[in-house]
C-alpha positions as a printed NumPy array, in Angstrom:
array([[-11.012, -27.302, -18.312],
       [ -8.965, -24.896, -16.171],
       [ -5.101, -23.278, -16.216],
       [ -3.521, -23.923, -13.145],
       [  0.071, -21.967, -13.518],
       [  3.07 , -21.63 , -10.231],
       [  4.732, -18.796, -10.189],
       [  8.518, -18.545,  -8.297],
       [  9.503, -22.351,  -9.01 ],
       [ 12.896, -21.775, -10.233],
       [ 15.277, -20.051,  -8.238],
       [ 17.143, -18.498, -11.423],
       [ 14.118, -16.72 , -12.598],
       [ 13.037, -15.201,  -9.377],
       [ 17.005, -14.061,  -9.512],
       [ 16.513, -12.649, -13.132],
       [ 13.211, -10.936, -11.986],
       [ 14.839,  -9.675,  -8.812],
       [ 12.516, -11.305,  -6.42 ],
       [ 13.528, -12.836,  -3.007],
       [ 14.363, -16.511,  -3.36 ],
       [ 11.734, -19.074,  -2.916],
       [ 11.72 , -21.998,   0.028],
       [ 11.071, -25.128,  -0.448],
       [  9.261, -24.878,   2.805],
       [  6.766, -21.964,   1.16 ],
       [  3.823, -23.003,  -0.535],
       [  3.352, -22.979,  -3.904],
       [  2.364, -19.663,  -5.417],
       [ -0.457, -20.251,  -7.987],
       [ -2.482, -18.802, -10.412],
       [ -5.029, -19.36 , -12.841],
       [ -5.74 , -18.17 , -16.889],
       [ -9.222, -19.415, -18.331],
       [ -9.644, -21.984, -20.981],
       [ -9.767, -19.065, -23.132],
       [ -6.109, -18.806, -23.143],
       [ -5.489, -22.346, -24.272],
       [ -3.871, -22.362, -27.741],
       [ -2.541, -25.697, -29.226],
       [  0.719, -24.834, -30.749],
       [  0.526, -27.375, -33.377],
       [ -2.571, -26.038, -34.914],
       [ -2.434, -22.33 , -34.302],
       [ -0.284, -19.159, -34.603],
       [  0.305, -17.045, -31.607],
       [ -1.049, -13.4  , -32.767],
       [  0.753, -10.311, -30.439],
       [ -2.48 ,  -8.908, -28.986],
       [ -2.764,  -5.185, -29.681],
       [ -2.843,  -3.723, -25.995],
       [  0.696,  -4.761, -25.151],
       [  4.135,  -3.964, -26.782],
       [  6.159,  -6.346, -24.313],
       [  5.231,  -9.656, -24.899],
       [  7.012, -12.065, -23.15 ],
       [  7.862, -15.917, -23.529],
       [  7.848, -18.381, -20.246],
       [  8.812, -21.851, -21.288],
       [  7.55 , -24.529, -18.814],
       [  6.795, -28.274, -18.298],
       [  3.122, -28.861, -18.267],
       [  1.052, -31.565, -16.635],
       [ -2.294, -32.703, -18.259],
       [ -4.672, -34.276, -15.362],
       [ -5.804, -37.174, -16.237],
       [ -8.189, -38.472, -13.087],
       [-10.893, -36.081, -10.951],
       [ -9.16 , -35.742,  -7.161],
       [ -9.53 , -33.858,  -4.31 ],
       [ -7.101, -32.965,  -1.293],
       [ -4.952, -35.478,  -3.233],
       [ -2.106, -36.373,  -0.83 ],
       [  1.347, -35.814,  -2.276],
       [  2.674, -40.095,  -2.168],
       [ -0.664, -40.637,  -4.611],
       [ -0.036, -37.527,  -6.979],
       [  1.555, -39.352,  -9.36 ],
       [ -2.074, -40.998, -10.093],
       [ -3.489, -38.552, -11.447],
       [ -1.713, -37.491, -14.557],
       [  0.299, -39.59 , -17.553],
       [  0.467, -36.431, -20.339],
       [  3.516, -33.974, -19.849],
       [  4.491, -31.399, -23.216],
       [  6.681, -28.261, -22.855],
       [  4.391, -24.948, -23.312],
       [  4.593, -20.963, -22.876],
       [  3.533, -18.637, -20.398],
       [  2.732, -15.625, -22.774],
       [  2.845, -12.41 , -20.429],
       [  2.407,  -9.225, -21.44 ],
       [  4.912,  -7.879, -19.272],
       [  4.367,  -4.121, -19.574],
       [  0.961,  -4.322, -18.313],
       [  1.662,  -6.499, -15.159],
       [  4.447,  -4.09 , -14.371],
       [  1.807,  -1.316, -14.395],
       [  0.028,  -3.314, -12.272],
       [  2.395,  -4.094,  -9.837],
       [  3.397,  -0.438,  -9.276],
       [ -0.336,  -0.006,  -8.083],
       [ -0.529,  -3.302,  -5.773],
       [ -2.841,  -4.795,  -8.322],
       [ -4.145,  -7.704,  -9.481],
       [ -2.159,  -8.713, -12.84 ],
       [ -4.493, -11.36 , -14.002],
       [ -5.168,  -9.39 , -17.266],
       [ -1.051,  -9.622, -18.197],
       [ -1.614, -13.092, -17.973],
       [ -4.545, -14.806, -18.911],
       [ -5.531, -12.96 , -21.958],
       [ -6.78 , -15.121, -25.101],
       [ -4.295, -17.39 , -26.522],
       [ -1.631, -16.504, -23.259],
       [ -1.184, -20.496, -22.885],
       [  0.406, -22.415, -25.718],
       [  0.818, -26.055, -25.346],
       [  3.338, -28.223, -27.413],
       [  1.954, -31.909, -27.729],
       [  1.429, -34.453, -24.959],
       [  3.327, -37.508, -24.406],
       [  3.421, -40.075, -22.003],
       [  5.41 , -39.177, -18.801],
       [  6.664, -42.785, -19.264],
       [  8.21 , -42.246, -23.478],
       [ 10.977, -40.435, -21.271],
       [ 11.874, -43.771, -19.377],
       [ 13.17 , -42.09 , -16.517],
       [ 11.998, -39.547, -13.376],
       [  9.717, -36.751, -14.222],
       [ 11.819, -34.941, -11.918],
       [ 14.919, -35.062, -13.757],
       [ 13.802, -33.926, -17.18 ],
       [ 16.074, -31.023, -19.263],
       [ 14.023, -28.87 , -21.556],
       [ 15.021, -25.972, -23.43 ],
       [ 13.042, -23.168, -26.231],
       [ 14.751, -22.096, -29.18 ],
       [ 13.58 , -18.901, -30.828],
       [ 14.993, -18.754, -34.638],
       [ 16.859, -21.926, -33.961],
       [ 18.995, -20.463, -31.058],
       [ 18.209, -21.403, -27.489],
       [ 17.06 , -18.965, -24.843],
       [ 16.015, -21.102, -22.395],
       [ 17.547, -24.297, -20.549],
       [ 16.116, -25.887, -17.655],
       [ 15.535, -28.976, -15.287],
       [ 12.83 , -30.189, -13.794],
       [ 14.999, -31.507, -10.751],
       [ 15.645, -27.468,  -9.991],
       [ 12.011, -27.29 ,  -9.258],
       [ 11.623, -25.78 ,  -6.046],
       [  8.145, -27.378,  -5.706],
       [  7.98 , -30.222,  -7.647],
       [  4.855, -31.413,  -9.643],
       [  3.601, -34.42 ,  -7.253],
       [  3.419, -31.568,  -4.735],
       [  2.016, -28.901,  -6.927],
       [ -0.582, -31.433,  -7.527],
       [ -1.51 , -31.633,  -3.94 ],
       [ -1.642, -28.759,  -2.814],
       [ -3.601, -27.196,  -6.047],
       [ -6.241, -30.228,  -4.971],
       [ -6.557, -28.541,  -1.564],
       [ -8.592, -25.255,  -2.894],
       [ -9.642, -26.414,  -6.772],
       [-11.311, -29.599,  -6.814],
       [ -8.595, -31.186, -10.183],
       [-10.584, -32.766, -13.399],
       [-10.13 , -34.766, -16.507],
       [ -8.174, -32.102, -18.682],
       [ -7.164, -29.611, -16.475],
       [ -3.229, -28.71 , -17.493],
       [ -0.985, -27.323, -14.781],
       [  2.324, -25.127, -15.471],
       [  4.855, -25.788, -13.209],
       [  7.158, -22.487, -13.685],
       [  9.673, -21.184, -15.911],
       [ 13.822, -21.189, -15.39 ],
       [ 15.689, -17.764, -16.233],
       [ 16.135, -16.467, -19.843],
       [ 12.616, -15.493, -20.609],
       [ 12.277, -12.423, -22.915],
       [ 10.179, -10.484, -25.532],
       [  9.309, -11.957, -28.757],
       [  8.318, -10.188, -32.049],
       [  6.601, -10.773, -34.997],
       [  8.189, -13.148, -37.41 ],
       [  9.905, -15.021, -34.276],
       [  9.511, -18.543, -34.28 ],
       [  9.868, -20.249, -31.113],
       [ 10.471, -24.539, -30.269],
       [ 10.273, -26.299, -27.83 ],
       [ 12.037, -29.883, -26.429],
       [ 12.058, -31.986, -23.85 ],
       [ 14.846, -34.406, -23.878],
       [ 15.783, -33.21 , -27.112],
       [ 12.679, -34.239, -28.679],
       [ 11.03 , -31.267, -30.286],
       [  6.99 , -31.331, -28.512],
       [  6.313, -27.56 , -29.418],
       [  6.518, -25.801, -32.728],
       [  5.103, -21.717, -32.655],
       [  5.237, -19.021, -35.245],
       [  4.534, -15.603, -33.528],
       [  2.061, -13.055, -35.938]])
């Protein structure tokens, strides 16, 4: 099983981030964190790892593959998963800043242990409408942080699909992140962070 994440799919958190806007006609930017960083929210705490004091949350639609495919055109995408839950991006933000001021990789800020927490799966069709036009939102302590909408995608999952498929051969469990909207921030011990999609809660997280 591999982490597939995109980075610069929503054009209010490349805004928030002060980066350059993203195109629709760019391609995706992806990468990946090991299946070391899976942690299933339901089952687990998410422990603040001791080499960073700037953890930060990144809540996200995520896509559980379902089918093996390769160079998977875009028009048959949708064949190849049925699973979506809402999940975090855990990124320990001081250390990819570090990184960034060098011209570095920042694959350590992200794909550390436990860096990928996943809510639980449902069927893409228990929503009864387009994948593409799902709201989700995080609470931390029962206020929201973070609202967004899958139709405000700038690449949207069909396409991620495809052109992931063109360089990593896709198989039976892989999960892919799509992005995260604006309001991501730090959290701190005691924090406890959920998750909806449609107003259904899918992700429940106490942070240690």
């Amino acid at each position: 099983m591999k982490i597939i994440c995109v980075g610069l799919n929503y054009q209010s958190h490349n805004k928030e981030m002060n980066r350059a806007p993203s195109s629709k006609d760019d391609d995706p930017v992806l990468f990946m964190k090991p299946d070391t960083a899976l942690l299933v929210a339901d089952k687990h705490d998410f422990y603040i790892p001791d080499f960073s004091s700037d953890i930060h949350y990144e809540a996200e639609i995520v896509v559980r593959i379902d089918k093996m495919g390769k160079n998977i055109a875009e028009r048959f995408a949708h064949r190849y998963y049925n699973e979506i839950t809402i999940g975090i991006d855990f990124t320990a933000r001081d250390i990819q800043s570090e990184l960034k001021k060098k011209s570095l990789p920042w694959e350590i800020s992200k794909a550390f242990d436990n860096s990928a927490a996943v809510g639980i799966f449902v069927s893409k069709d228990h929503f009864g409408k387009n994948i593409n036009e799902l709201d989700f939102h995080l609470d931390i302590d029962a206020k929201t942080v973070q609202t967004g909408n899958t139709s405000d995608m700038i690449h949207p999952v069909d396409k991620i699909i495809a052109y992931a498929s063109r360089f990593f051969t896709l198989k039976t469990g892989d999960l892919i992140f799509t992005g995260t909207p604006a309001g991501v921030g730090k959290v701190v011990i005691g924090n406890h962070l959920t998750g909806y999609i449609e107003g259904n809660k899918h992700l429940d997280l106490n942070i240690c």
